[in-house]
Coordinates of C-alpha atoms in Angstrom, one line a residue:
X1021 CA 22.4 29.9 8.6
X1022 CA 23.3 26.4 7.1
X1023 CA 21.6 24.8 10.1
X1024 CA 18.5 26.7 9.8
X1025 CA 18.0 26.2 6.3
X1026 CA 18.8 23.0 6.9
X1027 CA 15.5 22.8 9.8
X1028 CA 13.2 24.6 7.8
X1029 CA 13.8 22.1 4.6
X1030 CA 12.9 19.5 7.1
X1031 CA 10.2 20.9 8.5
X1032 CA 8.7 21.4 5.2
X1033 CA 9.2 17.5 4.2
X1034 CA 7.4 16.8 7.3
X1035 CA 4.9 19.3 6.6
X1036 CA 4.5 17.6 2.9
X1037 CA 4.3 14.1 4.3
X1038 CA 1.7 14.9 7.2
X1039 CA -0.3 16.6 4.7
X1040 CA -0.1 13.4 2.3
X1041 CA -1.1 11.0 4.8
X1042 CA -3.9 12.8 5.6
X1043 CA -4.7 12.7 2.0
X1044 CA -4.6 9.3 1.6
X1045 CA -6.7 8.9 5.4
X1046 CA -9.5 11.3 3.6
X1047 CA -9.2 9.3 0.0
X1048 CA -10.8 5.9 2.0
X1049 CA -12.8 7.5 4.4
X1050 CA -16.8 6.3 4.7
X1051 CA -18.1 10.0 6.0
X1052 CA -18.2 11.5 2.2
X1053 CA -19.4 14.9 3.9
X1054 CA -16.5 15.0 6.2
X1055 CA -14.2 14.2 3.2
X1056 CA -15.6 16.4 1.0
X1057 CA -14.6 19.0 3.6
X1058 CA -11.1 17.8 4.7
X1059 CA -10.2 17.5 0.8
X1060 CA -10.6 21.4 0.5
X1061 CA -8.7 22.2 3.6
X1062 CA -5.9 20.0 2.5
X1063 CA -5.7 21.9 -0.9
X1064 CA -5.6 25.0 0.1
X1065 CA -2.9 24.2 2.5
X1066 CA -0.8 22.2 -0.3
X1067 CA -1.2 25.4 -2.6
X1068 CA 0.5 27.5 0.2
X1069 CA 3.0 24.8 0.3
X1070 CA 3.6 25.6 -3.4
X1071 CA 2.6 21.9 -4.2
X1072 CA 0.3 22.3 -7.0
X1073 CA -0.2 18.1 -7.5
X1074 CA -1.7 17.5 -4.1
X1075 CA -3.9 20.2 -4.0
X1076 CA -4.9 18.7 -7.2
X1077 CA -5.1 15.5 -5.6
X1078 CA -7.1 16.9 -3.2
X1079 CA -9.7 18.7 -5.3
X1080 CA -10.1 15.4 -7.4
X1081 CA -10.5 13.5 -4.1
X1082 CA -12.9 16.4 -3.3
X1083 CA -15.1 15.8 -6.1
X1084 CA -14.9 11.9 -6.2
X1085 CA -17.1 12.6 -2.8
X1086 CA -19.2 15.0 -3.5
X1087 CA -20.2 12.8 -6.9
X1088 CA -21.4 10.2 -4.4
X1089 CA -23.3 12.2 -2.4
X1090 CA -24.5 15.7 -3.5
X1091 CA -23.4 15.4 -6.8
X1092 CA -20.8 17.4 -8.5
X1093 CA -21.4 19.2 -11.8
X1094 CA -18.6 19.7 -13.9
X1095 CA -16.7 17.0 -11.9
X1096 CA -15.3 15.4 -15.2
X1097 CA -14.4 17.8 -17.2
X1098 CA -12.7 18.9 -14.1
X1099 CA -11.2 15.6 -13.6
X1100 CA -9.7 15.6 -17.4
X1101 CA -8.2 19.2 -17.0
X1102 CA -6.4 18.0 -13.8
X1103 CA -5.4 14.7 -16.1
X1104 CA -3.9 16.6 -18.7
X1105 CA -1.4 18.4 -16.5
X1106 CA -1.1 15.1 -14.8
X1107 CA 0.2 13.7 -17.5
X1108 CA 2.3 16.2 -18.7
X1109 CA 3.9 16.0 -15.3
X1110 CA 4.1 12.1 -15.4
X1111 CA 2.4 12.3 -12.5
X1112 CA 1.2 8.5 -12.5
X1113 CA -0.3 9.1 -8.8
X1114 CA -2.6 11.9 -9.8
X1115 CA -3.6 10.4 -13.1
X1116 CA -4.8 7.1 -11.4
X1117 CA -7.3 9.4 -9.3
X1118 CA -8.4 11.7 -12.4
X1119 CA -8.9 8.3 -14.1
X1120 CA -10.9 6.5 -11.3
X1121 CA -13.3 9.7 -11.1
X1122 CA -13.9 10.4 -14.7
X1123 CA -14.8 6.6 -14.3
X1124 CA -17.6 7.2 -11.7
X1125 CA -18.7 10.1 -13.5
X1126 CA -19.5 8.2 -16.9
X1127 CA -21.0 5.4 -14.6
X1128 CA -23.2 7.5 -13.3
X1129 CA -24.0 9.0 -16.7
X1130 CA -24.6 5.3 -18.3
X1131 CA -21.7 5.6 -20.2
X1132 CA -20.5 1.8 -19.0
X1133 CA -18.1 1.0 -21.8
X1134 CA -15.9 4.2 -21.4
X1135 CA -16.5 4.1 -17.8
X1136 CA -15.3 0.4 -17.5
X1137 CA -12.0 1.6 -19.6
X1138 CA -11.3 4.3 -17.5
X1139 CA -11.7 2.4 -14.4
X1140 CA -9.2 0.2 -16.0
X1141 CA -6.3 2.5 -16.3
X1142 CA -6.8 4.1 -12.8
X1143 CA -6.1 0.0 -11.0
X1144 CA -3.2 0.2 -14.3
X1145 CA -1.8 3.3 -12.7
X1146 CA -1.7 2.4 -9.3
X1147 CA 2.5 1.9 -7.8
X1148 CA 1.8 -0.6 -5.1
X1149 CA 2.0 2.5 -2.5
X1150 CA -1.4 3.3 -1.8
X1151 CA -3.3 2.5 1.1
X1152 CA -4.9 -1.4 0.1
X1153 CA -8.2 -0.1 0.8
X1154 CA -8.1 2.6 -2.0
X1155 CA -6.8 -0.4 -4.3
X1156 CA -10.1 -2.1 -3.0
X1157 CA -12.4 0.4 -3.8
X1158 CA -11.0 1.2 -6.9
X1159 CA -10.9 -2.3 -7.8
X1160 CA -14.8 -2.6 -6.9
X1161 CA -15.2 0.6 -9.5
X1162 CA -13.7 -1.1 -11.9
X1163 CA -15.5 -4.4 -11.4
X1164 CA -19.0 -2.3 -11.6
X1165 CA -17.6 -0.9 -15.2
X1166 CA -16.5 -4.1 -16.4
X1167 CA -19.9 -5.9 -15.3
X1168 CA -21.9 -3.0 -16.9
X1169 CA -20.4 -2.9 -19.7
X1170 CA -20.9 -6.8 -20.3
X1171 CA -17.7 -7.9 -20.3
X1172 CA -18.8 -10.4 -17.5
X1173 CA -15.6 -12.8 -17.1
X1174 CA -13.4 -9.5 -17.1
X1175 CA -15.9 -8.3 -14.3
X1176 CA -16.2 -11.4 -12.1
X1177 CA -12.2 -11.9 -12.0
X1178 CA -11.7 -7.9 -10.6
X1179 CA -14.7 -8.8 -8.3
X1180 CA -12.7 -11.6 -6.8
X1181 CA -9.4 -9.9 -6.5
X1182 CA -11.6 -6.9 -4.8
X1183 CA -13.4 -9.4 -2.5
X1184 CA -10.0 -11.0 -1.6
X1185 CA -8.4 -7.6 -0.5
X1186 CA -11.4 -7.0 1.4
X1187 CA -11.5 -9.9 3.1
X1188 CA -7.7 -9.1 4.0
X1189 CA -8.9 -5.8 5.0
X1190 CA -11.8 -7.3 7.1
X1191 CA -14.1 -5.2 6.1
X1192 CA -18.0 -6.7 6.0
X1193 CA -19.6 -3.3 3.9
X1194 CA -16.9 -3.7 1.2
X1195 CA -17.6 -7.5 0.7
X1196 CA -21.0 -6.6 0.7
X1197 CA -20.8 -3.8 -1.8
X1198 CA -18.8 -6.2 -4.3
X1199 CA -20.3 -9.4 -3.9
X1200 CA -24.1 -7.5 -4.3
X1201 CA -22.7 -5.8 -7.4
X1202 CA -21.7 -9.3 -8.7
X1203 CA -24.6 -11.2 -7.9
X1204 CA -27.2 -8.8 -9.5
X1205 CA -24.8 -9.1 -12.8
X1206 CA -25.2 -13.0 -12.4
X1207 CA -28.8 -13.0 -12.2
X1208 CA -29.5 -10.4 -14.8
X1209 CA -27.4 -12.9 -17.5
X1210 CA -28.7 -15.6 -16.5
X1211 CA -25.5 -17.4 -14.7
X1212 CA -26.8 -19.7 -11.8
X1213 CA -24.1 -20.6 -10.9
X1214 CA -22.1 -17.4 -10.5
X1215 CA -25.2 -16.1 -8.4
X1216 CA -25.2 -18.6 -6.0
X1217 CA -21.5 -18.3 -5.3
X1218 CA -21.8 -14.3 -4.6
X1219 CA -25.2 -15.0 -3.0
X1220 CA -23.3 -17.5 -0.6
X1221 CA -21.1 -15.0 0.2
X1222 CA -23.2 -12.7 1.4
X1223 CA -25.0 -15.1 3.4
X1224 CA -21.1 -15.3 5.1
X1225 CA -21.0 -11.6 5.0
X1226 CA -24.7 -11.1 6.8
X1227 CA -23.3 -14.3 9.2
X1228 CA -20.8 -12.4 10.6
X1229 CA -22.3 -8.8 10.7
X1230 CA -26.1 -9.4 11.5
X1231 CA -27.2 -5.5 11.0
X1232 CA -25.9 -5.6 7.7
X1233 CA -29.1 -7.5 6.6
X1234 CA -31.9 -4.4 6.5
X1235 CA -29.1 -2.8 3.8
X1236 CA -28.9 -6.1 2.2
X1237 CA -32.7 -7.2 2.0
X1238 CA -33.4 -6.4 -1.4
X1239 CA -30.5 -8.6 -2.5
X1240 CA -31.4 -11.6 -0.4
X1241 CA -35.2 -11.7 -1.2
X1242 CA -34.4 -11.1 -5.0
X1243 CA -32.1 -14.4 -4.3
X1244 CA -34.8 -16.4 -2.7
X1245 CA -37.0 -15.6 -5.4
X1246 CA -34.9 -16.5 -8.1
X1247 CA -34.6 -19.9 -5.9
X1248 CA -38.2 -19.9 -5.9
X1249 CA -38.5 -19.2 -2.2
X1250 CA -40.6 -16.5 -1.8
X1251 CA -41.7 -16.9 1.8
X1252 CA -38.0 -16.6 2.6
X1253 CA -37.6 -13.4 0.8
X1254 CA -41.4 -12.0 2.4
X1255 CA -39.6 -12.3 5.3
X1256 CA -36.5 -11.0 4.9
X1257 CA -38.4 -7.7 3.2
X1258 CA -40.9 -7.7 6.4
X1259 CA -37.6 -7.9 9.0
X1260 CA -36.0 -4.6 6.8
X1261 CA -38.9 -3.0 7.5
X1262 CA -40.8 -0.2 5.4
X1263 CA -38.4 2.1 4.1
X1264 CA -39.7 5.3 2.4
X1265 CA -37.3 7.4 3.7
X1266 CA -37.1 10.8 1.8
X1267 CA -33.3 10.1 1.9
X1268 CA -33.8 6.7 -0.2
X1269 CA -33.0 6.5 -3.7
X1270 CA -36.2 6.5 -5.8
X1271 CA -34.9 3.9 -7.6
X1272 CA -33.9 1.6 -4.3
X1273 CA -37.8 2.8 -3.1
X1274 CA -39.2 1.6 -5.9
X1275 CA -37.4 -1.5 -6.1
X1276 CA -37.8 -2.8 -3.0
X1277 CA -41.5 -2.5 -3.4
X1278 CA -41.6 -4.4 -6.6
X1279 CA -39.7 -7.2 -4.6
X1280 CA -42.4 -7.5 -2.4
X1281 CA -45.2 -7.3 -4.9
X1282 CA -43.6 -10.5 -6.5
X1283 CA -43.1 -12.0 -2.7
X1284 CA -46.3 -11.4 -1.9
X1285 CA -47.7 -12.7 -5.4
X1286 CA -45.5 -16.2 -4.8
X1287 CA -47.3 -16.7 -1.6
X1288 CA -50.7 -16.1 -3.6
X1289 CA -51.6 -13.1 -1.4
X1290 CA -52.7 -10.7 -4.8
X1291 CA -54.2 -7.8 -3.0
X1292 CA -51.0 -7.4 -0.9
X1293 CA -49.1 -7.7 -4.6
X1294 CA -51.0 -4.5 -6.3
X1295 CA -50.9 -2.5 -3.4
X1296 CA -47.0 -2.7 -3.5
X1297 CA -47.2 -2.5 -7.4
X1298 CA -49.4 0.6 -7.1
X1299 CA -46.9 2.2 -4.8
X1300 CA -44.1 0.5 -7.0
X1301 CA -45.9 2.7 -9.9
X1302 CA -46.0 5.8 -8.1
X1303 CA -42.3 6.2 -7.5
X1304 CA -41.5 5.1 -10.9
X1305 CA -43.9 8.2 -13.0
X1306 CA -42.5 10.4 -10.5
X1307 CA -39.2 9.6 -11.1
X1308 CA -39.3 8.5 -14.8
X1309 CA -37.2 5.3 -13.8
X1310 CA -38.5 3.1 -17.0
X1311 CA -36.3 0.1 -16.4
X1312 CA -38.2 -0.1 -13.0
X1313 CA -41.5 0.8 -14.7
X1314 CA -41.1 -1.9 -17.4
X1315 CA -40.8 -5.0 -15.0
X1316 CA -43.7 -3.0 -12.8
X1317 CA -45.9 -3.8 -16.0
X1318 CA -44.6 -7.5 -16.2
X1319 CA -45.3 -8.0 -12.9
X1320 CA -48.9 -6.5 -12.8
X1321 CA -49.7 -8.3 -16.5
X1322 CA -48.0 -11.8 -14.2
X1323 CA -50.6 -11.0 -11.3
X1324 CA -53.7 -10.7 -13.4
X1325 CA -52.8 -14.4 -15.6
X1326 CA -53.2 -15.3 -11.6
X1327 CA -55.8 -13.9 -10.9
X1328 CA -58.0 -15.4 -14.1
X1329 CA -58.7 -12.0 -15.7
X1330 CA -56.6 -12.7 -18.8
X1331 CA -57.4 -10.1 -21.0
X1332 CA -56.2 -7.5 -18.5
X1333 CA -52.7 -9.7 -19.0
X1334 CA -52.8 -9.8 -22.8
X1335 CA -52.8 -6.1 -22.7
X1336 CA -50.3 -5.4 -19.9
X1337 CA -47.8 -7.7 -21.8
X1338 CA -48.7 -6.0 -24.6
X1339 CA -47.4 -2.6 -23.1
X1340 CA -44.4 -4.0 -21.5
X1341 CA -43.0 -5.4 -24.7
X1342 CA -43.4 -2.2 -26.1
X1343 CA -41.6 -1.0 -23.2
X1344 CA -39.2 -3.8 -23.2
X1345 CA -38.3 -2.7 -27.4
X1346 CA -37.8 0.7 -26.4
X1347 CA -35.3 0.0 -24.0
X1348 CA -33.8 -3.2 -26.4
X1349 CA -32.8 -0.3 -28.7
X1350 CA -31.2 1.7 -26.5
X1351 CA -29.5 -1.1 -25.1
X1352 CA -28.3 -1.7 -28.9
X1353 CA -27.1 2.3 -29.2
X1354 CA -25.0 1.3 -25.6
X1355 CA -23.5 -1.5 -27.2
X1356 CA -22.0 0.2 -29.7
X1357 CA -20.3 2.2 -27.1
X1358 CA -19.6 -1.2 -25.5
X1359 CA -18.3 -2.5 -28.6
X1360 CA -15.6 0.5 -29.4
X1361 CA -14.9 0.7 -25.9
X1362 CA -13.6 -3.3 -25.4
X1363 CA -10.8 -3.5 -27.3
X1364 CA -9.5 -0.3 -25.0
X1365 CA -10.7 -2.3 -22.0
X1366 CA -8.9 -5.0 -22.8
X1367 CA -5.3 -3.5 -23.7
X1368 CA -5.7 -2.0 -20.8
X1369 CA -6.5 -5.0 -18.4
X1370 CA -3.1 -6.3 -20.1
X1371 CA -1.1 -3.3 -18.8
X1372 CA -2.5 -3.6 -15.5
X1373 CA -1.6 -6.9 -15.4
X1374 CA 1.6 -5.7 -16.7
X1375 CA 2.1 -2.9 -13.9
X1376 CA 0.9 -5.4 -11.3
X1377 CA 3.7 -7.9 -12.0
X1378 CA 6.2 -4.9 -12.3
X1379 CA 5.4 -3.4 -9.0
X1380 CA 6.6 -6.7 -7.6
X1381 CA 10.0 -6.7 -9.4
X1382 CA 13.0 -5.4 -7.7
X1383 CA 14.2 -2.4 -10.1
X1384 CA 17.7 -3.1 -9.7
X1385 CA 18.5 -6.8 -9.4
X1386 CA 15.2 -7.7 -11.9
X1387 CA 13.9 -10.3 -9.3
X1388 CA 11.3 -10.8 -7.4
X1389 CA 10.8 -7.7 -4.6
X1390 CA 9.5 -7.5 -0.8
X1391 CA 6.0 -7.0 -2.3
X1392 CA 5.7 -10.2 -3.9
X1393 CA 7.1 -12.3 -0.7
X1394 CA 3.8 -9.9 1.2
X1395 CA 1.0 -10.6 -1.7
X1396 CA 2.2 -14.1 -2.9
X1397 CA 4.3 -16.3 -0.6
X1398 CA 1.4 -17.5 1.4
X1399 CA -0.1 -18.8 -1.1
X1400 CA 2.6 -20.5 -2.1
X1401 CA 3.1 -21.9 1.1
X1402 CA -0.2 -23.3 1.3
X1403 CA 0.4 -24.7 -1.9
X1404 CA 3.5 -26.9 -0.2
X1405 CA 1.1 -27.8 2.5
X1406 CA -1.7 -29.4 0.5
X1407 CA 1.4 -31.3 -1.2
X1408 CA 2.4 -33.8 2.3
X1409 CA 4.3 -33.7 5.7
X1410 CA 7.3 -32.6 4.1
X1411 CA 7.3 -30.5 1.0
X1412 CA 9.8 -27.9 0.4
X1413 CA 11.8 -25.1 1.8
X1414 CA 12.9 -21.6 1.5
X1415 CA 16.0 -19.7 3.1
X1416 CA 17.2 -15.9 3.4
X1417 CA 20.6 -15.1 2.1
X1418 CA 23.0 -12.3 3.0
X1419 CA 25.8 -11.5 1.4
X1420 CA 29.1 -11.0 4.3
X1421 CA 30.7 -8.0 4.6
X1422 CA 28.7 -6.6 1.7
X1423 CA 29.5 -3.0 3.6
X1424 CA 32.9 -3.5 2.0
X1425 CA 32.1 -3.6 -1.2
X1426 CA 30.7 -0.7 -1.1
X1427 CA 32.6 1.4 1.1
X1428 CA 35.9 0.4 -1.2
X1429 CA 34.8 0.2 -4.9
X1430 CA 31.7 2.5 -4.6
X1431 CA 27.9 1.8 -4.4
X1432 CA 27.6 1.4 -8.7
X1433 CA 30.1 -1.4 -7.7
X1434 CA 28.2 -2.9 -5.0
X1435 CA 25.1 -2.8 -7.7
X1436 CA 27.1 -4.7 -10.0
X1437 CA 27.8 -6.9 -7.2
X1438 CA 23.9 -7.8 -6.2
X1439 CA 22.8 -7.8 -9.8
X1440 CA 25.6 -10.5 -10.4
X1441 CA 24.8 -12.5 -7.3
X1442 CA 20.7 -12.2 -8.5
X1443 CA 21.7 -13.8 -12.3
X1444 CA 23.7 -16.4 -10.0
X1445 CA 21.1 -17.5 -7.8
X1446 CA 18.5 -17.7 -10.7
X1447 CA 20.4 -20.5 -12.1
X1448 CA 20.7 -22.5 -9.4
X1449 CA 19.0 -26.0 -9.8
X1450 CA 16.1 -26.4 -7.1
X1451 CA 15.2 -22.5 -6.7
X1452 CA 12.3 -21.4 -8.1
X1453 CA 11.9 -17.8 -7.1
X1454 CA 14.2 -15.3 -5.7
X1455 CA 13.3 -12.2 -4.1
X1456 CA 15.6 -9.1 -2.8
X1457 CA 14.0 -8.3 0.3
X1458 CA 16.6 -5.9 1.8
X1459 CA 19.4 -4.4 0.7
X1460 CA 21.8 -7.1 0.8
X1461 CA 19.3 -9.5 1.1
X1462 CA 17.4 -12.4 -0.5
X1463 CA 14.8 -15.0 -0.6
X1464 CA 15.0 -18.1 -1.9
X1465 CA 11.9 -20.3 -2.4
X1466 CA 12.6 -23.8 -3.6
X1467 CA 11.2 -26.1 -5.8
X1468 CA 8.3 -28.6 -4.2
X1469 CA 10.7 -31.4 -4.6
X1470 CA 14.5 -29.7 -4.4
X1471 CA 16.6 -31.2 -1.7
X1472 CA 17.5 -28.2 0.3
X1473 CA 20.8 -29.2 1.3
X1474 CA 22.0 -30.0 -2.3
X1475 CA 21.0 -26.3 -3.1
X1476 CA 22.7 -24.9 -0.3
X1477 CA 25.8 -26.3 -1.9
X1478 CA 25.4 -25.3 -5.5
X1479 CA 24.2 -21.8 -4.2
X1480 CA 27.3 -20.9 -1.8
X1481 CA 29.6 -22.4 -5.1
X1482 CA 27.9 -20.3 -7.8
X1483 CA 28.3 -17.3 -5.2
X1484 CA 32.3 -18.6 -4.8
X1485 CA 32.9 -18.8 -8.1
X1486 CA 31.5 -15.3 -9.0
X1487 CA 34.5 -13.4 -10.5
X1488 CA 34.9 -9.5 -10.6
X1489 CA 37.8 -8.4 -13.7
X1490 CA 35.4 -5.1 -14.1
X1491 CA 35.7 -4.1 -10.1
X1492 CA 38.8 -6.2 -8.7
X1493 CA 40.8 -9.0 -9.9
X1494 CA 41.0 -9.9 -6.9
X1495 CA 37.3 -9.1 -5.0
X1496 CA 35.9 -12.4 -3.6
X1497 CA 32.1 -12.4 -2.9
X1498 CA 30.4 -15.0 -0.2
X1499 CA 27.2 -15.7 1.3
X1500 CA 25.5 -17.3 4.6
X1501 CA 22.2 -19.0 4.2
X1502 CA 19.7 -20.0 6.6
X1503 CA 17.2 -22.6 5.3
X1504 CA 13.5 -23.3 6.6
X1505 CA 11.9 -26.6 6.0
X1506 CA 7.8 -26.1 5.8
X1507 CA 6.3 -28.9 8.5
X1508 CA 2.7 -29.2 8.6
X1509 CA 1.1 -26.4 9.8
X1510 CA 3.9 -24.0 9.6
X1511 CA 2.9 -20.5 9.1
X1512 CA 4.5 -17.7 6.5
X1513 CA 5.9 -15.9 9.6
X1514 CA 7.2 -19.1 11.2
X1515 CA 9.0 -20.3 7.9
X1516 CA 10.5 -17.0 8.0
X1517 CA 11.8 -16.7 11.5
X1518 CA 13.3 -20.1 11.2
X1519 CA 15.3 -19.5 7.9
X1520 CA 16.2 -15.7 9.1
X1521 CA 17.6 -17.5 12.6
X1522 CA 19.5 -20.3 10.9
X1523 CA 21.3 -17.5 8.9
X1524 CA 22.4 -15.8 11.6
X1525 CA 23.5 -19.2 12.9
X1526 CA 25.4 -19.5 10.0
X1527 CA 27.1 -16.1 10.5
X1528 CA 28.2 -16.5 13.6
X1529 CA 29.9 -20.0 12.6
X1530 CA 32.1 -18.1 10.4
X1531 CA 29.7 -17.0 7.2
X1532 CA 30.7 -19.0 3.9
X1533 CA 28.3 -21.4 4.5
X1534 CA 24.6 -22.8 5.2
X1535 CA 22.6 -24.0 8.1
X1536 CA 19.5 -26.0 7.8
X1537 CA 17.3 -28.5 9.2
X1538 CA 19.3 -31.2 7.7
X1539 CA 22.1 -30.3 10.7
X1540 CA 19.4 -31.0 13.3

């Protein structure tokens, strides 16, 4: 009876974890249909399980793709009803999702400052165990928010920690996504400089995926005619081709044919210009898109100063300021939701800095953890290899027969023990970080100018010297450690295997002790 208990239990866990991994597959999938579809399967599977969060989970998930697609009314009051028992659960996992779609939602809706803050809290919420492309693509919401909401520096910042993971990810329709996003921010505020660095990065992005340029042609020709280059950007609209596509947005529609207008208006080639204004126009009434409608007017009122008739311009400029104060005002009524909505945005960027740095401390010991050596040691190894031929080192330490420790005194002993030897190792002159990688096991990354053999001796001391009245009077705690000098050209993984075989070299010479490149 015990044993088949005991086999149904496990299948269930397994059950549970397939079901959650195909969770998290459906949460970063590209097919929103499809997703739409699997989310519902897999919550009404979890709610046979009995496991009301995931199927929650799964009908947020659910509705975060049918937003983007179809649409989804009612997705966020949904979303807060699902956050309420989220957080009455502490359920940190499901409120970061009911967060990020209650984000979209109010994005959608225009609502940009609450938007932005709710974007904020779902990246806050985050643990450091989701897939890194739903950290992306929640990053990129939030970036949109923060961007929309005007809080530009705040905006550009997530949109270069978004555009880092997906260049980790090597994904060119992410970088895309984020760096088009950015750029259009830049241009509208008038920031040059910012533009031409996302621009430039999509010029990298279209390098290395050629067909990405027909989905990116609006961006590059609005770039080359904010350069001033509008044969470049006739071009680029010309090689999209003509896209009225029923399945278009209007507003993309009627975008792309104001871009051509003013191509075609740069080159001096008027007719060409109105009769992409006039079809400009048409999409516009039928759509009631006014911000599109507005710079439709500028553009005709630009057309006829060209063309000499400049009455016709006085009174087209005449309507689009009218235009333009209509929407100035409700860009004033926004800001006030901008304005309460910032000081929330920006508590809440602090505690997601705040969870970030946690989720890369080690609970237990209070140093650094696996996750920081994976997001950060690289960059600060190529730190020590812009600094000269020989620039620092790190080593891996073990504590010997740490197994003993525990299996005589207990395993809250042997947590006394590795928060002890942590404190110890934080004090030793030349280390700069430590990081518990394994269980007995640490990191130790060493100042750009330490000498590594001097630390080896001042760590296995303050390890010696550790002393135990609260365990054993008589408990005596050692260490082996295996250092790793960075040469040039040394790689993360190479520094690694080097210091991990050196401390198995020291191991086998009898533990208590260090080996190093100093011993040749």
């Amino acid at each position: 009876m015990n044993d088949a208990v005991i086999e149904s239990g496990s299948l269930r866990l397994a059950q549970e974890s397939d079901l959650i991994a195909t969770l998290e597959a459906v949460e970063i999938s590209a097919d929103l249909p499809r997703a739409a579809a699997d989310a519902a399967e897999i919550r009404a599977f979890a709610e046979t399980l009995g496991r009301l969060d995931v199927a929650f989970w799964a009908e947020v998930t659910g509705l975060d793709a049918l937003a983007r697609t179809d649409g989804a009314p009612g997705a966020r009051t949904r979303g807060q009803e699902i956050l309420e028992w989220a957080t009455e659960q502490g359920d940190a996992r499901l409120a970061s999702r009911c967060h990020a779609l209650i984000a979209m939602m109010d994005l959608i809706g225009g609502h940009s400052g609450s938007g932005a803050e709710q974007a904020t809290i779902a990246v806050t919420l985050l643990d450091g165990t989701e897939l890194p492309r739903l950290r992306a693509k929640f990053l990129t919401r939030q970036a949109v928010g923060l961007l929309f909401a005007g809080l530009l520096q705040h905006g550009f910042d997530v949109s270069r920690r978004a555009l880092a993971l997906a260049d980790q990810l090597e994904d060119p329709e992410l970088l895309a996504q984020i760096a088009s996003n950015a750029f259009h921010a830049a241009l509208d505020e008038s920031m040059p400089d910012e533009a031409r660095f996302w621009m430039r990065r999509l010029e990298a992005v279209i390098a290395s995926s050629p067909d990405l340029e027909a989905e990116l042609s609006d961006v590059l020709a609005r770039g080359h005619l904010a350069d001033n280059r509008p044969w470049d950007a006739l071009d680029v609209l010309e090689r999209a081709g003509d896209d009225d596509a029923a399945t278009s947005q209007p507003e993309t529609r009627a975008t792309r044919m104001l871009l051509l207008a003013q191509a075609h208006h740069g080159v001096g080639n008027l007719p060409a210009a109105r009769r992409a204004l006039d079809r400009a126009e048409q999409i516009t009434v039928r759509h009631a898109l006014e911000e599109v409608a507005s710079t439709v007017l500028e553009e005709r009122a630009a057309i006829a100063a060209s063309a000499a008739d400049f009455r016709l311009a006085y009174e087209l400029h005449r309507q689009f300021h009218q235009a333009a104060r209509s929407r100035w005002i409700e860009a004033r009524r926004s800001r006030v939701d901008h304005l309460f909505a910032e000081q929330n945005i920006t508590e809440a960027l602090e505690r997601a800095e705040q969870a970030e740095a946690a989720v890369a401390v080690d609970p237990l010991t209070k140093v650094r953890n696996r996750r920081w050596v994976e997001d950060t040691l690289p960059d600060v190894v190529r730190t020590w290899q812009a600094g000269g031929p020989w620039t620092a080192s790190l080593a891996i330490l073990d504590l010997d027969h740490f197994k003993l420790v525990n299996d005589r005194y207990g395993h809250a002993a042997g947590d006394d023990v590795l928060v002890a030897v942590a404190a110890a190792l934080l004090t030793c002159g030349g280390v700069q970080h430590v990081a518990r990688i394994g269980g007995e096991e640490f990191l130790l990354v060493l100042q750009q100018d330490a000498d590594p053999e001097q630390v080896a001796e001042r760590v296995l001391s303050a390890i010696r010297e550790l002393r135990w009245p609260g365990i054993d009077g008589g408990l005596r705690v050692t260490v082996s450690v295996g250092f790793a000098g960075c040469a040039p050209g040394a790689t993360t993984s190479a520094l690694l295997q080097e210091a991990d075989r050196r401390l198995y070299s020291a191991k086998r010479g009898g533990r208590d002790r260090s080996a190093g490149p100093w011993a040749g």
